[in-house]
Amino acid sequence: MNLFYPKTKSLMKKFKNYLFFSILFLFHFANYSQFLENMNASFETYSAYYLDDKKTGDFKLENRFRSNNYLNLKSIFAKNWNFELQIESYMPKPLLNYSPNFENTNISTLKFEYNVKDLNVVFGSIYEQFGSGTSLRTWEDKSLGINNSLLGLNVNYKLTDEINLTSLIGQQKKGFKYSKGFVFGVDSEIDISQLIDSNSTFLFGLSYVGRNDQKIKSESFDNLTNLYSARIDYSGNAFYTNLEITQKSNNPILVFGTPSDTFIKKGSAYLLNTGFFNKGLGLDFTFRRLENMTLYSEIAAAGNEFNESIVNYLPALTKQHDYSLTNLYVYAAQPDVNFYVEDLTKAGEIGFQTDLYYSFKKESFLGGKYGTSISANFSLWNNLGGKYDFLNQSYKTDFLSFGEKYFSELSFEIRKKWSESFENIFLYVNQYYDKRMIEFESGQVKSNIFVVDNTFKINDKKSFRVELQHLSTKNDNKNWYAYGIEYNISSSFSIYYNNLYNYQNPDEDKKINYYNFGGSYTKGMNRLALNYGRQRGGLVCTGGICRYVPESTGITFSIITSIF
């Protein structure tokens, strides 16, 4: 196998060298008028002007104004050929705490897609997912600063109506640079329900992903890491269940940022999701066990704060909340091995999440005239139980043993419409958050959070919303309150004001009003937003993936538009 990689490296160099010339060649023979006729363009800009503030910190910034800009172009420029180009500009600098690999202006996404009958071929930037993503997922999220696409070749072929095959190879994007590691894989999916002529959906899948890191040379471990995955998906009229198992070959553990020559372990992921739904009642249950499961295209990139070079997708499986205080102590998945401190050793996570939904019928006793919806969620996440030997850098886990608790949450929500013009949401959340196990800081936080969200409909276009929140805890920085007011002047224009205040912080200097006010205007595919205020430092999460943002004060604005 090792003979393959020098050849692969040479092929990838040739691929990148010839890609530009291939573009020129294809455009030369393309119908330019057809290219322009079928062009779709969109533009997004997210900008900020940072101000000095004694409460959130005086910024000694070379550039107070910073801006992230994205221009995306898509077109069908010839028969069976699609084209996509995304140019990004971070001028004069990117927003705070975005990767330093984003600088100046450059091409971020460039791909040609060829479709004919049952064949799909992508040259250039690859966005792909195998199964749930525990073995591979490449995607873009501008708010998190993530774009981990692969530059290479992706082929999808529908062998029969029941069998689909996908293969890919490429180097991973990190900012405007590319990793030294190669990622390649094969995915197969069989639609068994079509083979047995069933009305239900029954899928079986097998995946392989390989990562060869050309950057590190060691006689103690193989630069090639393999992931093997199998999955079953079933969905019927009222019941569904999905099971996916992934195994990872030996991979060195990072010790103080350096891959160890002696601490080398395998990894695994077990994911089960099941539930049912019927006549207003729904139940969803998810179990997951992760052990040494992250995979990076460059081994040394493990654990970096920008989520760069990450190959697979391991989000936190907790309820995704919409309110500021419910996201104060937000849980991030713990899939890694950490042996930094003798009395704090981790090998991954084990836990579950369950959701229960029920809608009372209209005109019933509890449903009232307009109906009532209730939901409950419970999640529990722990370290893997087992034996940990810090001095010899070794561990042995038990498969279904729950170790020290990381996080737990119980929430209960009621959504009630009282009249044609008034509705509200009542939310209660009980949280446990271990800062020591998650953030390597001392302390555990036990909190209770209450939220009341009221919406008053004035007419078909105007509405007024008032949001009240309170978090009570005897731990950490003690109690918080938050409130927000939003006035939708029309279906296009809205203004708001909100405030977040840690009124019982033991440190008087840290009793900060995190206020924000601004507005947004939307028309068609165009949206403009403007905000002035303070950003609380901490984790910002989307879809269970998080990034850290520092405290700041300033003016921010964004424009999202479809050009033509």
Coordinates of C-alpha atoms in Angstrom, one line a residue:
M1 CA 0.0 0.0 0.0
N2 CA 2.8 2.5 0.8
L3 CA 3.9 2.4 -2.8
F4 CA 0.5 3.9 -3.7
Y5 CA 0.9 7.2 -1.9
P6 CA 3.9 8.7 -3.7
K7 CA 2.0 8.0 -6.9
T8 CA -1.2 9.5 -5.4
K9 CA 0.8 12.6 -4.3
S10 CA 2.1 13.0 -7.9
L11 CA -1.4 12.6 -9.3
M12 CA -2.9 15.2 -7.0
K13 CA -0.2 17.7 -7.9
K14 CA -0.9 17.1 -11.6
F15 CA -4.6 17.4 -10.9
K16 CA -4.3 20.8 -9.3
N17 CA -1.8 22.0 -12.1
Y18 CA -4.2 20.9 -14.9
L19 CA -7.4 22.0 -13.2
F20 CA -7.0 25.6 -14.3
F21 CA -6.1 24.6 -17.9
S22 CA -9.2 22.3 -18.0
I23 CA -11.3 25.3 -17.0
L24 CA -10.0 27.4 -19.9
F25 CA -10.5 24.5 -22.3
L26 CA -14.1 23.8 -21.2
F27 CA -15.0 27.5 -21.4
H28 CA -13.4 27.8 -24.8
F29 CA -15.9 25.2 -26.2
A30 CA -18.8 26.3 -24.0
N31 CA -21.7 28.4 -25.2
Y32 CA -21.0 31.7 -23.5
S33 CA -24.5 33.1 -24.0
Q34 CA -25.9 29.9 -22.4
F35 CA -23.5 30.2 -19.6
L36 CA -24.7 33.7 -18.8
E37 CA -28.4 32.8 -19.3
N38 CA -28.2 30.1 -16.7
M39 CA -26.0 32.0 -14.2
N40 CA -27.2 32.3 -10.6
A41 CA -25.2 34.6 -8.4
S42 CA -25.4 35.3 -4.7
F43 CA -23.4 37.6 -2.4
E44 CA -23.0 37.6 1.4
T45 CA -21.0 40.0 3.6
Y46 CA -20.6 39.9 7.4
S47 CA -18.7 42.9 8.7
A48 CA -17.9 44.5 12.1
Y49 CA -16.3 47.7 13.4
Y50 CA -14.8 46.9 16.9
L51 CA -14.9 49.5 19.6
D52 CA -12.9 49.9 22.9
D53 CA -15.0 49.1 25.9
K54 CA -13.8 48.9 29.5
K55 CA -16.3 46.1 30.2
T56 CA -15.5 43.8 27.3
G57 CA -11.9 44.9 26.7
D58 CA -9.9 47.5 24.9
F59 CA -8.9 46.3 21.5
K60 CA -5.4 47.0 20.3
L61 CA -6.3 46.0 16.8
E62 CA -4.4 47.0 13.7
N63 CA -7.7 46.9 11.8
R64 CA -10.9 47.7 13.7
F65 CA -13.0 47.2 10.6
R66 CA -13.1 43.5 9.5
S67 CA -15.2 41.8 6.9
N68 CA -16.0 38.3 5.6
N69 CA -17.3 38.3 2.0
Y70 CA -18.6 35.5 -0.2
L71 CA -19.5 35.7 -3.9
N72 CA -21.0 32.5 -5.3
L73 CA -21.6 31.8 -9.0
K74 CA -23.4 28.8 -10.4
S75 CA -24.3 27.9 -14.0
I76 CA -25.2 25.2 -16.4
F77 CA -22.7 26.1 -19.2
A78 CA -23.0 23.1 -21.5
K79 CA -25.0 19.9 -21.9
N80 CA -24.7 17.8 -18.8
W81 CA -22.2 20.2 -17.2
N82 CA -22.6 22.4 -14.1
F83 CA -20.2 24.9 -12.8
E84 CA -19.7 26.5 -9.4
L85 CA -17.2 29.2 -8.2
Q86 CA -17.0 30.8 -4.8
I87 CA -14.7 33.7 -4.2
E88 CA -14.1 34.8 -0.7
S89 CA -12.5 38.0 0.6
Y90 CA -11.4 38.7 4.2
M91 CA -10.4 42.3 3.9
P92 CA -8.7 44.0 5.6
K93 CA -8.9 41.1 8.1
P94 CA -11.4 38.4 8.9
L95 CA -13.8 38.7 11.9
L96 CA -12.4 38.0 15.3
N97 CA -11.4 34.4 16.0
Y98 CA -11.6 33.1 12.4
S99 CA -8.7 31.0 11.2
P100 CA -5.6 32.9 10.2
N101 CA -5.6 30.8 7.1
F102 CA -8.4 33.1 5.8
E103 CA -6.7 36.2 4.5
N104 CA -7.0 38.5 1.5
T105 CA -9.0 37.3 -1.5
N106 CA -9.0 34.0 -3.1
I107 CA -11.0 31.2 -4.7
S108 CA -12.6 29.0 -2.1
T109 CA -14.9 26.7 -4.1
L110 CA -14.3 25.6 -7.7
K111 CA -16.0 22.7 -9.2
F112 CA -17.3 21.2 -12.5
E113 CA -20.1 18.6 -12.3
Y114 CA -20.9 16.2 -15.0
N115 CA -24.3 14.4 -15.0
V116 CA -25.4 11.8 -17.5
K117 CA -28.0 9.1 -16.8
D118 CA -26.9 7.3 -13.6
L119 CA -23.4 8.9 -13.4
N120 CA -22.4 12.0 -11.5
V121 CA -18.8 13.2 -11.6
V122 CA -17.4 16.2 -9.7
F123 CA -14.0 17.7 -10.5
G124 CA -12.7 20.2 -7.9
S125 CA -14.3 21.1 -4.6
I126 CA -16.1 18.1 -3.1
Y127 CA -19.0 18.2 -0.6
E128 CA -20.0 14.7 0.4
Q129 CA -21.3 12.7 3.4
F130 CA -21.2 9.0 4.1
G131 CA -24.1 7.8 6.3
S132 CA -24.6 10.0 9.3
G133 CA -21.1 11.5 8.8
T134 CA -19.2 9.7 11.6
S135 CA -16.7 8.5 9.0
L136 CA -16.9 11.4 6.5
R137 CA -18.7 14.7 6.0
T138 CA -17.4 17.8 4.2
W139 CA -19.6 20.9 4.4
E140 CA -19.5 24.6 4.7
D141 CA -20.8 26.8 7.6
K142 CA -19.9 30.5 7.3
S143 CA -21.0 31.4 10.8
L144 CA -18.6 28.8 12.3
G145 CA -15.8 29.5 9.8
I146 CA -15.9 25.9 8.5
N147 CA -15.3 24.8 5.0
N148 CA -13.6 21.4 5.0
S149 CA -14.3 20.4 1.4
L150 CA -11.9 18.2 -0.5
L151 CA -10.1 19.3 -3.7
G152 CA -10.1 16.3 -6.0
L153 CA -12.4 13.8 -7.7
N154 CA -15.8 12.5 -6.7
V155 CA -17.7 9.9 -8.6
N156 CA -21.3 8.7 -7.9
Y157 CA -22.7 5.9 -9.9
K158 CA -26.2 4.3 -9.6
L159 CA -25.4 0.7 -10.5
T160 CA -29.0 -0.3 -10.5
D161 CA -32.3 1.1 -9.1
E162 CA -31.3 -0.5 -5.8
I163 CA -27.5 0.0 -5.6
N164 CA -25.6 3.3 -5.4
L165 CA -21.8 3.6 -5.3
T166 CA -19.7 6.7 -4.4
S167 CA -15.9 7.1 -4.5
L168 CA -13.7 10.1 -3.8
I169 CA -10.1 11.3 -3.3
G170 CA -8.7 14.7 -2.5
Q171 CA -6.8 17.0 -0.3
Q172 CA -8.7 18.9 2.4
K173 CA -9.2 22.7 2.4
K174 CA -8.1 24.7 5.4
G175 CA -8.7 28.4 4.8
F176 CA -7.1 29.1 1.5
K177 CA -4.5 26.4 2.0
Y178 CA -4.8 22.6 1.6
S179 CA -3.7 19.9 4.0
K180 CA -0.7 17.6 3.4
G181 CA -2.9 14.6 4.1
F182 CA -4.9 12.8 1.5
V183 CA -8.5 11.6 2.1
F184 CA -10.1 8.9 0.0
G185 CA -13.1 6.7 0.4
V186 CA -15.8 4.5 -1.0
D187 CA -19.5 4.3 0.0
S188 CA -22.1 1.8 -1.1
E189 CA -25.8 1.9 -0.3
I190 CA -28.4 -0.8 -1.1
D191 CA -32.1 -0.1 -1.1
I192 CA -33.4 -3.4 0.2
S193 CA -37.0 -2.2 0.3
Q194 CA -37.0 -2.1 -3.5
L195 CA -35.6 -5.6 -3.7
I196 CA -38.4 -7.0 -1.6
D197 CA -41.0 -4.6 -3.0
S198 CA -41.9 -3.1 0.4
N199 CA -43.8 0.2 1.1
S200 CA -41.3 0.9 3.9
T201 CA -37.8 2.3 3.4
F202 CA -35.0 -0.2 4.3
L203 CA -31.4 0.8 3.4
F204 CA -28.1 -0.9 4.1
G205 CA -24.8 0.9 3.6
L206 CA -21.0 0.1 3.8
S207 CA -18.3 2.8 3.9
Y208 CA -14.5 3.0 3.9
V209 CA -12.5 6.2 4.5
G210 CA -8.7 6.4 4.5
R211 CA -6.5 9.3 5.6
N212 CA -2.8 9.3 4.7
D213 CA -0.9 12.1 6.4
Q214 CA 2.1 13.0 4.3
K215 CA 3.3 15.6 6.8
I216 CA 4.4 13.3 9.6
K217 CA 6.9 10.4 9.4
S218 CA 7.2 7.9 12.1
E219 CA 8.3 4.3 12.5
S220 CA 5.9 3.8 15.5
F221 CA 2.7 4.3 13.6
D222 CA 1.3 4.1 10.1
N223 CA 0.4 7.4 8.5
L224 CA -2.6 5.6 7.0
T225 CA -5.6 5.5 9.2
N226 CA -8.7 3.5 8.1
L227 CA -12.3 3.9 9.0
Y228 CA -14.8 1.1 8.3
S229 CA -18.5 1.7 8.7
A230 CA -21.8 -0.2 8.3
R231 CA -25.3 1.1 8.7
I232 CA -29.0 0.1 8.5
D233 CA -31.8 2.6 8.1
Y234 CA -35.5 1.6 8.4
S235 CA -38.5 3.8 8.2
G236 CA -42.2 2.7 8.2
N237 CA -45.5 4.3 8.6
A238 CA -45.1 5.1 12.3
F239 CA -41.7 3.7 13.3
Y240 CA -38.1 4.3 12.3
T241 CA -34.7 3.1 13.4
N242 CA -31.1 3.7 12.3
L243 CA -28.0 1.9 13.4
E244 CA -24.4 2.8 12.4
I245 CA -21.2 1.3 13.6
T246 CA -17.8 2.7 12.7
Q247 CA -14.3 1.3 13.5
K248 CA -11.1 3.3 13.3
S249 CA -7.6 1.7 13.0
N250 CA -4.7 2.7 15.2
N251 CA -4.1 6.4 15.5
P252 CA -1.5 8.3 17.6
I253 CA -2.9 10.3 20.6
L254 CA -1.7 13.9 20.8
V255 CA 0.2 14.6 24.0
F256 CA 0.7 18.4 24.5
G257 CA 0.1 18.9 20.8
T258 CA 2.6 16.3 19.5
P259 CA 1.6 12.8 18.2
S260 CA 2.9 10.2 20.6
D261 CA 5.1 7.3 19.4
T262 CA 3.9 5.1 22.3
F263 CA 0.3 6.2 23.0
I264 CA -1.5 4.7 20.0
K265 CA -5.1 3.6 20.1
K266 CA -8.0 2.4 17.9
G267 CA -11.3 4.2 17.8
S268 CA -15.0 3.4 17.4
A269 CA -18.4 5.0 17.1
Y270 CA -21.8 3.4 17.8
L271 CA -24.9 5.4 16.9
L272 CA -28.5 4.3 17.4
N273 CA -31.5 6.4 16.6
T274 CA -35.1 5.1 16.9
G275 CA -38.6 6.5 17.4
F276 CA -42.2 6.5 16.5
F277 CA -44.9 9.0 15.6
N278 CA -48.7 8.6 15.5
K279 CA -51.7 11.0 15.9
G280 CA -50.0 13.9 17.6
L281 CA -47.6 11.7 19.7
G282 CA -43.9 11.3 18.9
L283 CA -40.9 9.8 20.6
D284 CA -37.3 10.0 19.5
F285 CA -34.3 8.2 21.2
T286 CA -30.7 8.5 20.3
F287 CA -27.7 6.6 21.9
R288 CA -24.1 7.2 20.9
R289 CA -20.8 5.9 22.1
L290 CA -17.6 7.6 20.8
E291 CA -14.1 6.4 21.6
N292 CA -11.0 8.2 20.2
M293 CA -13.1 9.0 17.2
T294 CA -12.1 12.3 15.6
L295 CA -10.2 12.1 12.3
Y296 CA -8.2 14.9 10.8
S297 CA -6.5 15.1 7.4
E298 CA -3.4 16.2 9.3
I299 CA -2.7 14.3 12.6
A300 CA -1.2 17.3 14.3
A301 CA -4.4 19.4 13.7
A302 CA -6.3 17.4 16.2
G303 CA -8.3 19.6 18.6
N304 CA -7.6 22.9 16.9
E305 CA -10.0 25.7 17.9
F306 CA -11.1 26.4 14.3
N307 CA -12.3 22.9 13.4
E308 CA -9.9 22.9 10.5
S309 CA -8.8 19.6 8.8
I310 CA -11.6 17.6 10.4
V311 CA -12.8 14.8 8.2
N312 CA -15.8 13.4 10.1
Y313 CA -18.9 15.0 11.7
L314 CA -19.5 14.5 15.4
P315 CA -22.0 17.1 16.7
A316 CA -23.3 17.4 20.3
L317 CA -26.5 15.4 20.5
T318 CA -28.4 17.7 22.8
K319 CA -31.5 19.9 22.4
Q320 CA -30.7 22.9 20.1
H321 CA -32.1 25.9 22.0
D322 CA -33.0 29.3 20.7
Y323 CA -32.4 31.4 23.8
S324 CA -29.3 33.0 25.2
L325 CA -29.3 31.7 28.7
T326 CA -30.1 28.1 27.6
N327 CA -26.9 28.4 25.6
L328 CA -24.7 29.8 28.3
Y329 CA -23.3 26.4 29.4
V330 CA -23.5 24.7 26.0
Y331 CA -22.2 21.1 25.6
A332 CA -19.8 20.2 22.9
A333 CA -19.2 16.6 22.0
Q334 CA -16.2 14.9 23.7
P335 CA -14.9 12.3 21.2
D336 CA -11.2 12.6 22.0
V337 CA -8.7 11.0 24.3
N338 CA -7.2 13.4 26.8
F339 CA -4.5 12.6 29.3
Y340 CA -3.4 16.1 30.2
V341 CA -3.9 15.9 34.0
E342 CA -3.4 12.8 36.2
D343 CA -6.9 13.0 37.8
L344 CA -8.6 14.1 34.6
T345 CA -8.4 11.4 31.9
K346 CA -10.9 10.9 29.1
A347 CA -11.3 8.5 26.2
G348 CA -14.5 9.8 24.6
E349 CA -18.2 10.0 25.5
I350 CA -21.2 7.8 26.0
G351 CA -24.8 8.9 26.5
F352 CA -28.2 9.4 25.0
Q353 CA -30.9 11.9 24.2
T354 CA -34.6 11.4 24.1
D355 CA -37.5 13.7 22.9
L356 CA -41.2 13.3 23.6
Y357 CA -43.8 15.4 21.7
Y358 CA -47.5 15.5 22.1
S359 CA -50.1 17.8 20.6
F360 CA -53.5 18.2 22.3
K361 CA -56.3 18.4 19.8
K362 CA -58.2 21.6 19.2
E363 CA -61.4 22.0 21.2
S364 CA -60.2 19.4 23.8
F365 CA -60.0 20.2 27.5
L366 CA -56.2 20.8 27.4
G367 CA -56.0 21.8 23.8
G368 CA -58.5 24.6 24.0
K369 CA -59.8 26.4 20.9
Y370 CA -56.4 26.5 19.1
G371 CA -54.6 23.5 20.4
T372 CA -51.6 23.0 22.7
S373 CA -48.2 21.4 22.1
I374 CA -45.9 20.0 24.7
S375 CA -42.4 18.5 24.5
A376 CA -39.9 17.1 26.9
N377 CA -36.2 16.4 26.3
F378 CA -33.6 14.6 28.4
S379 CA -29.9 14.1 27.6
L380 CA -27.1 12.6 29.5
W381 CA -23.4 12.5 28.5
N382 CA -20.5 10.9 30.4
N383 CA -16.9 9.9 30.1
L384 CA -16.3 6.2 29.1
G385 CA -16.0 4.0 32.1
G386 CA -12.9 1.9 32.5
K387 CA -9.4 1.7 33.8
Y388 CA -7.1 4.7 33.1
D389 CA -3.3 4.5 33.7
F390 CA -2.0 8.1 33.5
L391 CA 1.7 7.2 34.2
N392 CA 1.9 4.6 31.4
Q393 CA -0.5 6.5 29.1
S394 CA -2.9 3.6 28.7
Y395 CA -6.5 2.9 29.2
K396 CA -9.1 0.1 28.8
T397 CA -12.8 1.0 28.5
D398 CA -15.9 -1.0 29.2
F399 CA -18.3 -1.0 26.4
L400 CA -21.5 0.2 28.2
S401 CA -20.0 1.7 31.3
F402 CA -20.8 5.3 32.2
G403 CA -17.8 7.1 33.7
E404 CA -17.8 10.6 35.2
K405 CA -20.7 12.8 34.1
Y406 CA -20.0 15.6 31.6
F407 CA -23.4 17.1 31.1
S408 CA -27.1 16.4 31.7
E409 CA -30.2 18.4 30.7
L410 CA -33.9 18.1 31.3
S411 CA -36.2 20.5 29.5
F412 CA -40.0 20.9 29.3
E413 CA -41.7 23.2 26.8
I414 CA -45.4 24.2 26.3
R415 CA -46.5 26.1 23.2
K416 CA -49.9 27.6 23.5
K417 CA -52.0 29.8 21.2
W418 CA -54.6 31.6 23.3
S419 CA -56.3 33.7 20.6
E420 CA -55.9 34.9 17.1
S421 CA -53.6 37.6 18.3
F422 CA -51.7 36.0 21.3
E423 CA -49.5 33.0 21.8
N424 CA -46.6 32.1 24.0
I425 CA -43.9 29.5 24.9
F426 CA -43.1 28.4 28.4
L427 CA -39.7 26.7 28.7
Y428 CA -38.0 25.1 31.8
V429 CA -34.5 23.7 31.7
N430 CA -32.5 22.0 34.4
Q431 CA -28.8 21.6 33.5
Y432 CA -25.7 20.0 34.9
Y433 CA -22.4 21.1 33.3
D434 CA -18.9 19.9 34.5
K435 CA -16.5 22.7 33.6
R436 CA -13.6 20.6 34.9
M437 CA -14.3 17.6 32.5
I438 CA -15.3 19.7 29.5
E439 CA -13.2 22.9 29.7
F440 CA -10.4 21.8 32.1
E441 CA -11.5 24.5 34.5
S442 CA -12.5 23.9 38.1
G443 CA -16.2 23.6 39.1
Q444 CA -19.5 22.1 38.2
V445 CA -22.6 24.1 37.4
K446 CA -26.1 23.1 38.4
S447 CA -28.7 25.5 37.0
N448 CA -32.4 26.1 36.5
I449 CA -33.6 28.2 33.5
F450 CA -37.0 29.7 32.9
V451 CA -38.1 31.3 29.7
V452 CA -41.4 33.0 28.7
D453 CA -41.7 34.0 25.1
N454 CA -44.8 36.0 24.2
T455 CA -46.0 37.0 20.7
F456 CA -48.7 39.6 20.1
K457 CA -50.1 39.8 16.6
I458 CA -51.3 43.3 15.8
N459 CA -52.5 42.6 12.2
D460 CA -51.5 40.4 9.3
K461 CA -48.1 42.3 8.9
K462 CA -47.3 43.7 12.4
S463 CA -46.4 41.7 15.5
F464 CA -44.7 42.4 18.8
R465 CA -42.6 39.8 20.8
V466 CA -41.4 40.0 24.4
E467 CA -39.0 37.4 25.7
L468 CA -38.0 37.0 29.4
Q469 CA -35.3 34.6 30.8
H470 CA -33.7 33.8 34.1
L471 CA -30.9 31.4 35.0
S472 CA -30.4 30.6 38.7
T473 CA -27.3 28.8 40.1
K474 CA -25.2 28.8 43.2
N475 CA -22.2 27.9 41.2
D476 CA -19.7 29.6 38.9
N477 CA -20.8 33.2 38.2
K478 CA -24.2 32.7 39.9
N479 CA -27.5 34.2 38.6
W480 CA -28.3 35.8 35.2
Y481 CA -31.3 37.4 33.6
A482 CA -32.1 38.3 30.0
Y483 CA -34.9 39.9 28.1
G484 CA -35.6 40.8 24.5
I485 CA -38.1 43.0 22.6
E486 CA -38.8 42.6 18.9
Y487 CA -41.2 44.7 16.8
N488 CA -42.1 43.4 13.3
I489 CA -43.2 46.7 11.7
S490 CA -44.0 44.8 8.5
S491 CA -43.4 41.5 6.9
S492 CA -40.1 43.0 5.6
F493 CA -38.8 45.2 8.4
S494 CA -38.2 44.4 12.1
I495 CA -36.3 46.0 15.0
Y496 CA -35.2 44.6 18.3
Y497 CA -33.4 45.2 21.6
N498 CA -32.1 42.5 24.0
N499 CA -30.0 42.4 27.1
L500 CA -28.1 39.7 29.0
Y501 CA -26.9 40.5 32.6
N502 CA -24.9 38.5 35.1
Y503 CA -26.3 40.4 38.1
Q504 CA -24.9 38.2 40.8
N505 CA -21.4 37.8 39.6
P506 CA -19.1 37.9 42.6
D507 CA -16.6 40.1 40.6
E508 CA -18.2 43.5 40.3
D509 CA -16.1 44.3 37.2
K510 CA -17.7 41.3 35.5
K511 CA -21.3 42.4 36.0
I512 CA -21.8 43.3 32.4
N513 CA -24.9 44.3 30.5
Y514 CA -24.5 42.4 27.2
Y515 CA -27.0 44.7 25.3
N516 CA -27.7 44.6 21.6
F517 CA -30.1 46.5 19.4
G518 CA -30.6 46.7 15.7
G519 CA -32.9 45.7 12.9
S520 CA -33.3 43.8 9.6
Y521 CA -34.9 44.4 6.3
T522 CA -35.9 41.6 3.9
K523 CA -37.2 41.8 0.4
G524 CA -37.4 38.8 -1.8
M525 CA -33.9 37.1 -1.8
N526 CA -32.3 40.1 -0.2
R527 CA -31.7 40.7 3.5
L528 CA -29.9 43.6 5.3
A529 CA -29.2 43.5 9.1
L530 CA -27.5 46.0 11.4
N531 CA -26.6 45.7 15.1
Y532 CA -24.8 47.6 17.8
G533 CA -23.8 46.0 21.1
R534 CA -21.7 43.6 23.1
Q535 CA -20.8 40.0 22.3
R536 CA -20.5 37.7 25.3
G537 CA -17.4 35.5 25.1
G538 CA -17.9 31.8 24.8
L539 CA -19.0 29.1 22.5
V540 CA -21.3 29.8 19.5
C541 CA -22.9 26.7 18.1
T542 CA -24.7 25.7 14.9
G543 CA -26.1 22.2 14.6
G544 CA -24.1 20.9 17.5
I545 CA -20.8 22.1 16.2
C546 CA -19.2 25.0 18.2
R547 CA -16.5 27.7 17.9
Y548 CA -15.2 30.1 20.6
V549 CA -15.8 33.8 20.1
P550 CA -14.1 36.4 22.3
E551 CA -15.9 39.2 24.1
S552 CA -16.3 42.3 22.0
T553 CA -18.2 45.6 21.5
G554 CA -19.0 47.1 18.1
I555 CA -21.2 47.6 15.1
T556 CA -22.0 44.6 12.9
F557 CA -23.9 44.4 9.7
S558 CA -24.6 41.8 7.1
I559 CA -26.0 41.7 3.6
I560 CA -27.3 38.6 1.8
T561 CA -28.5 39.1 -1.7
S562 CA -29.2 37.2 -4.9
I563 CA -27.6 39.2 -7.7
F564 CA -29.3 37.5 -10.7

